[in-house]
PDB file of C-alpha atoms in Angstrom:
ATOM      1  CA  MET A1036     -16.332 105.182  83.726  1.00  0.00           C
ATOM      2  CA  SER A1037     -16.275 108.541  85.812  1.00  0.00           C
ATOM      3  CA  SER A1038     -14.415 111.596  84.654  1.00  0.00           C
ATOM      4  CA  ASP A1039     -12.477 113.911  87.143  1.00  0.00           C
ATOM      5  CA  ARG A1040     -13.081 117.002  84.825  1.00  0.00           C
ATOM      6  CA  HIS A1041     -15.256 118.637  87.713  1.00  0.00           C
ATOM      7  CA  GLY A1042     -13.853 116.918  90.566  1.00  0.00           C
ATOM      8  CA  PRO A1043     -11.914 118.457  93.663  1.00  0.00           C
ATOM      9  CA  SER A1044      -8.279 117.908  91.656  1.00  0.00           C
ATOM     10  CA  ALA A1045      -9.669 119.537  88.533  1.00  0.00           C
ATOM     11  CA  VAL A1046     -10.900 122.548  90.530  1.00  0.00           C
ATOM     12  CA  ARG A1047      -7.194 122.699  92.152  1.00  0.00           C
ATOM     13  CA  ARG A1048      -5.682 122.609  88.860  1.00  0.00           C
ATOM     14  CA  GLN A1049      -7.934 125.402  87.378  1.00  0.00           C
ATOM     15  CA  ALA A1050      -7.519 127.448  90.622  1.00  0.00           C
ATOM     16  CA  ALA A1051      -3.715 127.090  90.103  1.00  0.00           C
ATOM     17  CA  LYS A1052      -3.573 127.958  86.484  1.00  0.00           C
ATOM     18  CA  GLU A1053      -5.760 131.016  87.369  1.00  0.00           C
ATOM     19  CA  ILE A1054      -2.826 132.497  89.715  1.00  0.00           C
ATOM     20  CA  LEU A1055       0.379 130.856  88.111  1.00  0.00           C
ATOM     21  CA  ALA A1056       1.394 130.463  84.323  1.00  0.00           C
ATOM     22  CA  VAL A1057       4.752 128.443  84.003  1.00  0.00           C
ATOM     23  CA  GLU A1058       6.332 127.574  80.968  1.00  0.00           C
ATOM     24  CA  ARG A1059       9.328 125.861  79.761  1.00  0.00           C
ATOM     25  CA  SER A1060      11.685 126.606  76.993  1.00  0.00           C
ATOM     26  CA  GLU A1061      15.375 125.361  75.812  1.00  0.00           C
ATOM     27  CA  PRO A1062      17.295 128.224  74.404  1.00  0.00           C
ATOM     28  CA  ARG A1063      20.034 125.746  73.620  1.00  0.00           C
ATOM     29  CA  PRO A1064      21.137 122.268  74.000  1.00  0.00           C
ATOM     30  CA  GLY A1065      21.546 121.345  77.740  1.00  0.00           C
ATOM     31  CA  TRP A1066      19.891 124.414  79.026  1.00  0.00           C
ATOM     32  CA  LEU A1067      16.264 124.812  80.354  1.00  0.00           C
ATOM     33  CA  VAL A1068      14.529 127.791  81.204  1.00  0.00           C
ATOM     34  CA  VAL A1069      11.422 127.475  83.417  1.00  0.00           C
ATOM     35  CA  THR A1070       9.393 131.180  83.352  1.00  0.00           C
ATOM     36  CA  ALA A1071       7.045 131.533  86.152  1.00  0.00           C
ATOM     37  CA  VAL A1072       4.403 134.595  86.094  1.00  0.00           C
ATOM     38  CA  GLY A1073       2.023 135.034  89.154  1.00  0.00           C
ATOM     39  CA  GLU A1074       1.773 133.661  92.574  1.00  0.00           C
ATOM     40  CA  ILE A1075       3.528 130.673  93.615  1.00  0.00           C
ATOM     41  CA  ASP A1076       1.885 129.275  97.049  1.00  0.00           C
ATOM     42  CA  ALA A1077       0.508 126.115  98.209  1.00  0.00           C
ATOM     43  CA  VAL A1078      -2.137 126.029  95.619  1.00  0.00           C
ATOM     44  CA  SER A1079       0.163 126.649  92.290  1.00  0.00           C
ATOM     45  CA  VAL A1080       3.277 125.252  93.537  1.00  0.00           C
ATOM     46  CA  ARG A1081       2.596 121.777  91.638  1.00  0.00           C
ATOM     47  CA  LEU A1082       2.866 123.869  88.323  1.00  0.00           C
ATOM     48  CA  LEU A1083       6.299 124.886  89.227  1.00  0.00           C
ATOM     49  CA  GLN A1084       7.245 121.318  90.519  1.00  0.00           C
ATOM     50  CA  ARG A1085       6.187 119.738  87.366  1.00  0.00           C
ATOM     51  CA  ALA A1086       8.131 122.261  85.343  1.00  0.00           C
ATOM     52  CA  THR A1087      11.178 121.740  87.006  1.00  0.00           C
ATOM     53  CA  TRP A1088      11.228 118.014  87.890  1.00  0.00           C
ATOM     54  CA  GLN A1089      10.188 116.925  84.238  1.00  0.00           C
ATOM     55  CA  GLU A1090      13.300 116.338  81.995  1.00  0.00           C
ATOM     56  CA  THR A1091      16.349 118.002  83.851  1.00  0.00           C
ATOM     57  CA  ALA A1092      19.162 119.857  81.863  1.00  0.00           C
ATOM     58  CA  ALA A1093      22.682 120.696  82.612  1.00  0.00           C
ATOM     59  CA  VAL A1094      21.704 124.452  83.369  1.00  0.00           C
ATOM     60  CA  THR A1095      18.258 124.955  84.744  1.00  0.00           C
ATOM     61  CA  VAL A1096      17.384 128.640  84.925  1.00  0.00           C
ATOM     62  CA  VAL A1097      14.110 129.707  86.923  1.00  0.00           C
ATOM     63  CA  ASP A1098      13.024 132.596  86.020  1.00  0.00           C
ATOM     64  CA  LEU A1099      11.042 134.365  88.878  1.00  0.00           C
ATOM     65  CA  SER A1100      10.888 137.937  87.533  1.00  0.00           C
ATOM     66  CA  GLY A1101       7.222 137.766  86.819  1.00  0.00           C
ATOM     67  CA  VAL A1102       6.430 136.096  90.350  1.00  0.00           C
ATOM     68  CA  THR A1103       4.567 138.438  92.665  1.00  0.00           C
ATOM     69  CA  LEU A1104       4.325 136.146  95.575  1.00  0.00           C
ATOM     70  CA  LEU A1105       6.460 133.346  96.789  1.00  0.00           C
ATOM     71  CA  GLY A1106       5.337 131.498  99.366  1.00  0.00           C
ATOM     72  CA  ALA A1107       6.634 128.613 101.612  1.00  0.00           C
ATOM     73  CA  ALA A1108       5.540 126.122  99.233  1.00  0.00           C
ATOM     74  CA  GLY A1109       7.371 127.717  96.414  1.00  0.00           C
ATOM     75  CA  LEU A1110      10.593 128.106  98.441  1.00  0.00           C
ATOM     76  CA  ARG A1111      10.415 124.090  99.354  1.00  0.00           C
ATOM     77  CA  ALA A1112       9.981 123.414  95.585  1.00  0.00           C
ATOM     78  CA  LEU A1113      12.884 125.545  94.682  1.00  0.00           C
ATOM     79  CA  ALA A1114      15.114 123.909  97.326  1.00  0.00           C
ATOM     80  CA  GLN A1115      13.866 120.388  96.011  1.00  0.00           C
ATOM     81  CA  ALA A1116      14.964 121.795  92.541  1.00  0.00           C
ATOM     82  CA  ALA A1117      18.295 122.768  93.718  1.00  0.00           C
ATOM     83  CA  TRP A1118      18.937 119.345  95.483  1.00  0.00           C
ATOM     84  CA  ARG A1119      17.726 117.463  92.440  1.00  0.00           C
ATOM     85  CA  ALA A1120      20.268 119.459  90.145  1.00  0.00           C
ATOM     86  CA  ARG A1121      23.133 119.049  92.560  1.00  0.00           C
ATOM     87  CA  VAL A1122      22.545 115.318  92.754  1.00  0.00           C
ATOM     88  CA  GLU A1123      22.180 115.009  89.183  1.00  0.00           C
ATOM     89  CA  GLY A1124      25.662 117.106  88.473  1.00  0.00           C
ATOM     90  CA  GLY A1125      23.565 120.094  86.978  1.00  0.00           C
ATOM     91  CA  ARG A1126      22.975 123.483  88.091  1.00  0.00           C
ATOM     92  CA  LEU A1127      20.052 125.584  89.205  1.00  0.00           C
ATOM     93  CA  TRP A1128      20.018 129.354  88.782  1.00  0.00           C
ATOM     94  CA  LEU A1129      17.392 131.777  89.852  1.00  0.00           C
ATOM     95  CA  VAL A1130      16.481 135.059  87.998  1.00  0.00           C
ATOM     96  CA  VAL A1131      15.199 137.424  90.620  1.00  0.00           C
ATOM     97  CA  PRO A1132      15.077 141.051  90.220  1.00  0.00           C
ATOM     98  CA  PRO A1133      15.055 143.387  93.498  1.00  0.00           C
ATOM     99  CA  HIS A1134      11.517 142.882  94.492  1.00  0.00           C
ATOM    100  CA  PRO A1135       9.761 141.105  97.620  1.00  0.00           C
ATOM    101  CA  VAL A1136      10.465 137.790  95.967  1.00  0.00           C
ATOM    102  CA  SER A1137      14.153 138.511  96.301  1.00  0.00           C
ATOM    103  CA  VAL A1138      13.953 139.234  99.960  1.00  0.00           C
ATOM    104  CA  ALA A1139      11.966 135.884 100.767  1.00  0.00           C
ATOM    105  CA  LEU A1140      14.901 134.048  98.858  1.00  0.00           C
ATOM    106  CA  SER A1141      17.839 136.040 100.418  1.00  0.00           C
ATOM    107  CA  MET A1142      16.133 134.857 103.763  1.00  0.00           C
ATOM    108  CA  PHE A1143      15.722 131.452 102.830  1.00  0.00           C
ATOM    109  CA  TRP A1144      19.117 131.064 101.090  1.00  0.00           C
ATOM    110  CA  PRO A1145      21.421 133.314 103.041  1.00  0.00           C
ATOM    111  CA  GLY A1146      24.356 131.462 101.610  1.00  0.00           C
ATOM    112  CA  GLU A1147      25.207 131.324  98.026  1.00  0.00           C
ATOM    113  CA  ARG A1148      23.647 127.681  97.462  1.00  0.00           C
ATOM    114  CA  VAL A1149      21.784 128.912  94.022  1.00  0.00           C
ATOM    115  CA  ARG A1150      23.197 131.311  91.736  1.00  0.00           C
ATOM    116  CA  GLY A1151      20.938 134.395  91.143  1.00  0.00           C
ATOM    117  CA  PHE A1152      20.708 137.064  88.247  1.00  0.00           C
ATOM    118  CA  ALA A1153      18.803 140.191  87.739  1.00  0.00           C
ATOM    119  CA  THR A1154      17.829 139.236  84.328  1.00  0.00           C
ATOM    120  CA  LEU A1155      17.167 136.389  82.062  1.00  0.00           C
ATOM    121  CA  ALA A1156      19.530 137.657  79.477  1.00  0.00           C
ATOM    122  CA  GLU A1157      22.449 137.846  82.110  1.00  0.00           C
ATOM    123  CA  ALA A1158      21.787 134.308  83.251  1.00  0.00           C
ATOM    124  CA  LEU A1159      21.797 133.003  79.437  1.00  0.00           C
ATOM    125  CA  ARG A1160      25.167 134.638  78.819  1.00  0.00           C
ATOM    126  CA  ALA A1161      26.872 133.312  81.980  1.00  0.00           C
ATOM    127  CA  ASP A1162      29.381 130.572  81.979  1.00  0.00           C
ATOM    128  CA  PRO A1163      28.242 127.287  83.350  1.00  0.00           C
ATOM    129  CA  GLY A1164      31.779 126.524  84.504  1.00  0.00           C
ATOM    130  CA  ASP A1165      32.001 129.689  86.364  1.00  0.00           C
ATOM    131  CA  PRO A1166      30.875 129.321  89.902  1.00  0.00           C
ATOM    132  CA  GLY A1167      29.745 133.501  90.078  1.00  0.00           C
TER     133      GLY A1167
END
């Protein structure tokens, strides 16, 4: 029986973990916070995808305030997460303070398809029933 500990997929997983850290937390029932820190690109995007596609919540907040690079793969992953939230009757909110990531998002999502916040605290205080 062979192990994949040192194969190509293990190398990719290790490379992804070196450039992106993703954590999930549940601050209260029905709420999920996914916090990403680092670079979201083709190498690391699976970490974000796994975090947003596991168990879903009525409100999922993706905190991008610690993201320094958001590539096309990351934009696609966020679009998929937003689609899934809508289909399942939930909401996807993004925390994006003013920095280059917010510029990429505003170009990708010129319409307000996803509600955005400047801080995680602001998002956690928001009313899920308010369209914003």
